[in-house]
PDB file of C-alpha atoms in Angstrom:
ATOM      1  CA  MET H   1     -28.174 123.890-143.705  1.00 54.00           C
ATOM      2  CA  VAL H   2     -25.022 123.999-145.834  1.00 55.00           C
ATOM      3  CA  PHE H   3     -25.167 123.729-149.607  1.00 56.00           C
ATOM      4  CA  PHE H   4     -22.151 122.942-151.749  1.00 54.00           C
ATOM      5  CA  HIS H   5     -21.712 123.818-155.334  1.00 56.00           C
ATOM      6  CA  LYS H   6     -21.297 120.755-157.582  1.00 56.00           C
ATOM      7  CA  LYS H   7     -17.935 121.937-158.937  1.00 58.00           C
ATOM      8  CA  GLY H   8     -16.649 122.597-155.380  1.00 56.00           C
ATOM      9  CA  LEU H   9     -17.513 119.034-154.355  1.00 51.00           C
ATOM     10  CA  GLN H  10     -15.608 117.645-157.324  1.00 57.00           C
ATOM     11  CA  ASN H  11     -12.511 119.735-156.487  1.00 57.00           C
ATOM     12  CA  MET H  12     -12.682 118.709-152.809  1.00 55.00           C
ATOM     13  CA  GLY H  13     -12.961 115.021-153.815  1.00 57.00           C
ATOM     14  CA  LEU H  14      -9.957 115.257-156.119  1.00 54.00           C
ATOM     15  CA  ARG H  15      -7.928 117.031-153.452  1.00 59.00           C
ATOM     16  CA  ASN H  16      -8.713 114.327-150.874  1.00 60.00           C
ATOM     17  CA  LEU H  17      -7.863 111.630-153.397  1.00 57.00           C
ATOM     18  CA  ARG H  18      -4.497 113.272-154.141  1.00 60.00           C
ATOM     19  CA  VAL H  19      -3.654 113.595-150.444  1.00 55.00           C
ATOM     20  CA  LYS H  20      -4.587 109.956-149.808  1.00 59.00           C
ATOM     21  CA  SER H  21      -2.594 108.792-152.850  1.00 58.00           C
ATOM     22  CA  VAL H  22       0.517 110.707-151.792  1.00 54.00           C
ATOM     23  CA  ALA H  23       0.215 109.386-148.225  1.00 57.00           C
ATOM     24  CA  LEU H  24      -0.255 105.812-149.455  1.00 54.00           C
ATOM     25  CA  LEU H  25       2.694 106.022-151.860  1.00 53.00           C
ATOM     26  CA  SER H  26       4.886 107.507-149.117  1.00 57.00           C
ATOM     27  CA  LEU H  27       3.919 104.686-146.766  1.00 52.00           C
ATOM     28  CA  LEU H  28       4.612 102.004-149.382  1.00 53.00           C
ATOM     29  CA  PHE H  29       7.968 103.579-150.292  1.00 52.00           C
ATOM     30  CA  THR H  30       8.977 103.749-146.618  1.00 52.00           C
ATOM     31  CA  ILE H  31       8.028 100.124-146.001  1.00 52.00           C
ATOM     32  CA  ALA H  32       9.785  98.897-149.145  1.00 51.00           C
ATOM     33  CA  PHE H  33      12.921 100.936-148.490  1.00 50.00           C
ATOM     34  CA  SER H  34      13.200 100.025-144.813  1.00 48.00           C
ATOM     35  CA  SER H  35      12.725  96.304-145.462  1.00 44.00           C
ATOM     36  CA  GLN H  36      15.529  96.380-148.044  1.00 44.00           C
ATOM     37  CA  VAL H  37      17.881  98.172-145.676  1.00 49.00           C
ATOM     38  CA  TRP H  38      17.282  95.981-142.620  1.00 54.00           C
ATOM     39  CA  SER H  39      16.396  92.616-144.135  1.00 77.00           C
ATOM     40  CA  ILE H  40      18.741  89.738-143.311  1.00 89.00           C
ATOM     41  CA  GLY H  41      18.504  86.451-145.167  1.00 92.00           C
ATOM     42  CA  LEU H  42      19.650  82.961-144.290  1.00 94.00           C
ATOM     43  CA  GLY H  43      21.268  80.801-146.959  1.00 94.00           C
ATOM     44  CA  GLU H  44      21.605  77.050-147.172  1.00 95.00           C
ATOM     45  CA  ILE H  45      23.368  75.042-144.491  1.00 95.00           C
ATOM     46  CA  ASN H  46      26.746  73.467-145.359  1.00 94.00           C
ATOM     47  CA  LEU H  47      27.457  70.346-143.293  1.00 94.00           C
ATOM     48  CA  LYS H  48      31.116  69.512-142.623  1.00 93.00           C
ATOM     49  CA  SER H  49      30.845  66.719-140.045  1.00 92.00           C
ATOM     50  CA  PRO H  50      29.791  63.063-140.339  1.00 91.00           C
ATOM     51  CA  LEU H  51      27.405  61.091-138.188  1.00 90.00           C
ATOM     52  CA  ASN H  52      28.696  60.230-134.667  1.00 88.00           C
ATOM     53  CA  ALA H  53      30.938  63.307-134.547  1.00 91.00           C
ATOM     54  CA  PRO H  54      30.381  66.775-133.077  1.00 94.00           C
ATOM     55  CA  LEU H  55      28.259  68.925-135.362  1.00 94.00           C
ATOM     56  CA  ASP H  56      30.184  71.313-137.614  1.00 96.00           C
ATOM     57  CA  ALA H  57      28.166  73.314-140.151  1.00 96.00           C
ATOM     58  CA  GLU H  58      27.838  76.816-141.602  1.00 97.00           C
ATOM     59  CA  ILE H  59      24.871  78.938-142.654  1.00 97.00           C
ATOM     60  CA  HIS H  60      25.604  81.900-144.918  1.00 95.00           C
ATOM     61  CA  LEU H  61      24.058  85.228-143.955  1.00 93.00           C
ATOM     62  CA  LEU H  62      22.634  87.328-146.760  1.00 92.00           C
ATOM     63  CA  GLN H  63      22.158  91.133-146.814  1.00 88.00           C
ATOM     64  CA  VAL H  64      23.780  91.903-143.475  1.00 88.00           C
ATOM     65  CA  ASN H  65      24.511  95.496-144.611  1.00 85.00           C
ATOM     66  CA  ASP H  66      26.079  97.623-141.851  1.00 86.00           C
ATOM     67  CA  LEU H  67      24.861  95.587-138.880  1.00 89.00           C
ATOM     68  CA  GLY H  68      27.523  94.582-136.369  1.00 90.00           C
ATOM     69  CA  GLU H  69      27.950  91.333-134.437  1.00 91.00           C
ATOM     70  CA  ASN H  70      26.509  92.953-131.320  1.00 92.00           C
ATOM     71  CA  GLU H  71      23.310  93.840-133.230  1.00 93.00           C
ATOM     72  CA  ILE H  72      22.518  90.325-134.504  1.00 94.00           C
ATOM     73  CA  LEU H  73      21.468  87.498-132.196  1.00 96.00           C
ATOM     74  CA  VAL H  74      21.302  83.892-133.407  1.00 97.00           C
ATOM     75  CA  ASN H  75      19.639  81.119-131.397  1.00 96.00           C
ATOM     76  CA  LEU H  76      17.636  77.967-131.636  1.00 97.00           C
ATOM     77  CA  ALA H  77      14.036  79.166-131.915  1.00 96.00           C
ATOM     78  CA  PRO H  78      11.827  79.050-128.806  1.00 96.00           C
ATOM     79  CA  GLN H  79       9.497  76.108-128.191  1.00 96.00           C
ATOM     80  CA  ALA H  80       6.451  78.169-129.250  1.00 96.00           C
ATOM     81  CA  ASP H  81       7.903  78.661-132.748  1.00 96.00           C
ATOM     82  CA  PHE H  82       8.648  74.932-133.063  1.00 95.00           C
ATOM     83  CA  ASP H  83       5.041  74.211-132.054  1.00 95.00           C
ATOM     84  CA  ARG H  84       3.642  76.734-134.568  1.00 95.00           C
ATOM     85  CA  ALA H  85       5.730  75.196-137.363  1.00 95.00           C
ATOM     86  CA  GLY H  86       4.800  71.640-136.369  1.00 95.00           C
ATOM     87  CA  VAL H  87       8.459  70.712-135.839  1.00 95.00           C
ATOM     88  CA  PRO H  88       9.261  68.618-132.749  1.00 95.00           C
ATOM     89  CA  ARG H  89      11.958  70.198-130.582  1.00 94.00           C
ATOM     90  CA  ARG H  90      13.978  67.139-129.634  1.00 94.00           C
ATOM     91  CA  PHE H  91      15.972  67.104-126.408  1.00 92.00           C
ATOM     92  CA  PHE H  92      19.360  66.662-128.117  1.00 91.00           C
ATOM     93  CA  LEU H  93      18.885  69.959-130.011  1.00 95.00           C
ATOM     94  CA  ARG H  94      19.789  71.809-126.800  1.00 94.00           C
ATOM     95  CA  ASN H  95      23.427  70.847-127.565  1.00 94.00           C
ATOM     96  CA  ILE H  96      23.490  72.886-130.781  1.00 96.00           C
ATOM     97  CA  LYS H  97      25.337  76.210-130.516  1.00 97.00           C
ATOM     98  CA  PHE H  98      25.528  79.179-132.903  1.00 97.00           C
ATOM     99  CA  LYS H  99      28.377  81.637-133.401  1.00 96.00           C
ATOM    100  CA  LEU H 100      28.144  84.671-135.655  1.00 95.00           C
ATOM    101  CA  ASP H 101      31.186  85.390-137.865  1.00 94.00           C
ATOM    102  CA  LEU H 102      30.721  88.526-139.982  1.00 93.00           C
ATOM    103  CA  ASN H 103      34.418  88.752-140.933  1.00 91.00           C
ATOM    104  CA  ASN H 104      34.820  85.281-142.443  1.00 91.00           C
ATOM    105  CA  GLU H 105      36.730  85.122-145.740  1.00 92.00           C
ATOM    106  CA  LYS H 106      33.766  83.243-147.304  1.00 89.00           C
ATOM    107  CA  GLY H 107      31.414  86.066-146.318  1.00 92.00           C
ATOM    108  CA  PRO H 108      29.246  86.569-143.246  1.00 94.00           C
ATOM    109  CA  LEU H 109      28.076  83.296-141.762  1.00 95.00           C
ATOM    110  CA  ILE H 110      26.729  81.503-138.725  1.00 97.00           C
ATOM    111  CA  LYS H 111      28.820  78.630-137.410  1.00 97.00           C
ATOM    112  CA  VAL H 112      26.572  75.822-136.163  1.00 97.00           C
ATOM    113  CA  PHE H 113      28.324  73.385-133.845  1.00 97.00           C
ATOM    114  CA  SER H 114      28.091  71.064-130.859  1.00 96.00           C
ATOM    115  CA  HIS H 115      30.648  69.739-128.412  1.00 95.00           C
ATOM    116  CA  GLU H 116      28.914  66.350-128.220  1.00 94.00           C
ATOM    117  CA  ALA H 117      28.723  63.796-131.024  1.00 92.00           C
ATOM    118  CA  ILE H 118      25.481  63.816-133.021  1.00 91.00           C
ATOM    119  CA  GLN H 119      24.070  60.302-133.134  1.00 89.00           C
ATOM    120  CA  GLU H 120      20.814  61.095-134.902  1.00 90.00           C
ATOM    121  CA  PRO H 121      20.740  60.384-138.666  1.00 90.00           C
ATOM    122  CA  TYR H 122      19.111  63.767-139.298  1.00 91.00           C
ATOM    123  CA  LEU H 123      18.493  67.028-137.496  1.00 94.00           C
ATOM    124  CA  ASN H 124      15.378  69.141-137.925  1.00 96.00           C
ATOM    125  CA  PHE H 125      15.554  72.531-136.220  1.00 97.00           C
ATOM    126  CA  ILE H 126      14.527  76.172-136.530  1.00 97.00           C
ATOM    127  CA  VAL H 127      17.079  78.991-136.387  1.00 97.00           C
ATOM    128  CA  GLU H 128      16.007  82.359-134.994  1.00 97.00           C
ATOM    129  CA  VAL H 129      17.899  85.481-136.069  1.00 96.00           C
ATOM    130  CA  MET H 130      17.033  88.771-134.359  1.00 95.00           C
ATOM    131  CA  TRP H 131      18.306  92.270-135.147  1.00 93.00           C
ATOM    132  CA  PRO H 132      16.982  95.739-134.290  1.00 90.00           C
ATOM    133  CA  ASN H 133      13.260  95.895-135.026  1.00 86.00           C
ATOM    134  CA  ASP H 134      13.026  92.547-136.816  1.00 91.00           C
ATOM    135  CA  ARG H 135      13.261  88.778-136.522  1.00 94.00           C
ATOM    136  CA  LEU H 136      13.660  85.866-138.946  1.00 95.00           C
ATOM    137  CA  LEU H 137      12.943  82.156-138.530  1.00 96.00           C
ATOM    138  CA  ARG H 138      14.091  79.402-140.873  1.00 96.00           C
ATOM    139  CA  GLU H 139      13.752  75.649-140.620  1.00 96.00           C
ATOM    140  CA  TYR H 140      16.689  73.423-141.533  1.00 96.00           C
ATOM    141  CA  VAL H 141      16.763  69.664-142.075  1.00 94.00           C
ATOM    142  CA  VAL H 142      20.294  68.234-142.039  1.00 92.00           C
ATOM    143  CA  LEU H 143      20.987  64.668-143.160  1.00 91.00           C
ATOM    144  CA  MET H 144      24.010  63.505-141.192  1.00 87.00           C
ATOM    145  CA  ASP H 145      24.885  60.397-143.234  1.00 70.00           C
ATOM    146  CA  LEU H 146      25.886  61.985-146.545  1.00 50.00           C
ATOM    147  CA  PRO H 147      28.527  60.770-149.007  1.00 46.00           C
ATOM    148  CA  ALA H 148      32.014  62.215-148.691  1.00 57.00           C
ATOM    149  CA  VAL H 149      32.346  65.632-150.338  1.00 57.00           C
ATOM    150  CA  ASP H 150      35.567  67.378-151.246  1.00 58.00           C
ATOM    151  CA  GLY H 151      36.123  71.138-150.846  1.00 61.00           C
ATOM    152  CA  SER H 152      34.546  71.934-154.218  1.00 61.00           C
ATOM    153  CA  GLY H 153      31.165  70.623-153.075  1.00 58.00           C
ATOM    154  CA  ILE H 154      31.277  67.734-155.568  1.00 55.00           C
ATOM    155  CA  ALA H 155      30.729  64.248-154.187  1.00 51.00           C
ATOM    156  CA  ARG H 156      33.740  62.072-154.777  1.00 52.00           C
ATOM    157  CA  PRO H 157      33.448  58.333-155.432  1.00 48.00           C
ATOM    158  CA  VAL H 158      33.211  56.151-152.365  1.00 45.00           C
ATOM    159  CA  ARG H 159      35.417  53.047-152.406  1.00 44.00           C
ATOM    160  CA  VAL H 160      33.530  49.844-151.866  1.00 40.00           C
ATOM    161  CA  ASN H 161      35.295  46.750-150.576  1.00 41.00           C
ATOM    162  CA  ARG H 162      34.377  44.115-153.101  1.00 42.00           C
ATOM    163  CA  GLN H 163      34.352  40.569-151.891  1.00 46.00           C
ATOM    164  CA  LYS H 164      35.178  37.762-154.247  1.00 46.00           C
ATOM    165  CA  GLN H 165      32.261  36.255-156.116  1.00 50.00           C
ATOM    166  CA  LEU H 166      31.250  32.986-154.439  1.00 50.00           C
ATOM    167  CA  SER H 167      30.324  29.946-156.481  1.00 55.00           C
ATOM    168  CA  ASP H 168      27.025  28.113-155.940  1.00 59.00           C
ATOM    169  CA  ASP H 169      28.871  25.345-154.094  1.00 62.00           C
ATOM    170  CA  GLU H 170      30.490  27.840-151.725  1.00 56.00           C
ATOM    171  CA  LEU H 171      27.133  29.508-151.057  1.00 53.00           C
ATOM    172  CA  MET H 172      25.500  26.137-150.361  1.00 58.00           C
ATOM    173  CA  ALA H 173      28.290  24.959-148.036  1.00 59.00           C
ATOM    174  CA  ASP H 174      26.696  26.439-144.901  1.00 56.00           C
ATOM    175  CA  ILE H 175      23.185  25.120-145.608  1.00 59.00           C
ATOM    176  CA  PRO H 176      22.311  21.823-143.879  1.00 64.00           C
ATOM    177  CA  GLU H 177      21.771  18.892-146.291  1.00 66.00           C
ATOM    178  CA  LYS H 178      18.090  18.440-145.415  1.00 60.00           C
ATOM    179  CA  TYR H 179      17.321  21.957-146.766  1.00 58.00           C
ATOM    180  CA  LYS H 180      19.269  21.616-150.000  1.00 59.00           C
ATOM    181  CA  VAL H 181      17.359  21.075-153.216  1.00 61.00           C
ATOM    182  CA  SER H 182      18.947  19.585-156.277  1.00 58.00           C
ATOM    183  CA  ALA H 183      19.153  21.733-159.419  1.00 53.00           C
ATOM    184  CA  SER H 184      16.777  19.402-161.320  1.00 53.00           C
ATOM    185  CA  ALA H 185      14.197  19.563-158.498  1.00 55.00           C
ATOM    186  CA  ALA H 186      14.463  23.364-158.421  1.00 52.00           C
ATOM    187  CA  LYS H 187      13.828  23.507-162.179  1.00 51.00           C
ATOM    188  CA  ARG H 188      10.760  21.248-161.860  1.00 54.00           C
ATOM    189  CA  THR H 189       9.375  23.413-159.014  1.00 52.00           C
ATOM    190  CA  SER H 190       9.915  26.697-160.866  1.00 50.00           C
ATOM    191  CA  SER H 191       8.414  25.369-164.146  1.00 54.00           C
ATOM    192  CA  SER H 192       5.287  24.026-162.425  1.00 53.00           C
ATOM    193  CA  VAL H 193       4.457  27.378-160.841  1.00 53.00           C
TER     194      VAL H 193
END
């Protein structure tokens, strides 16, 4: 039978606690540092094309660091990821292509495009970005029928073709006589209600 002195047990407990604390702090530091070094982010999508035209859009890449174009893969996410997110993977999404451009003057970005015209009023898709030892998914919803926007990102006024104001007689001209109601009869009907 082995007996330990009370003071020896306290020292052994403190030593184990110190070792565990140092190991835990080292692990947390390593995880935090490595995620900062290798973490890529996806910014907002910038749509450049209207409805019924080939898709032309850009997604800004954030925190690319020293990764090269051959180390980053961008795709439409697999069906399983669409299912997990509850996003339907529509057939026309297969036409969407992605091209990585790390040397763009606006900063690193992903060009999102299609060769065929997009006839859907909105697109809902998930982008998958993979790089060594990590992967990122992000859902995008793109409304294709937006107002015209100039290069500054500010919506400019849309011109509306105004037709001349028609008089009551002109409006009534196409209505057959049997459906027309005189003004006095219309007043009586509206006041009795």
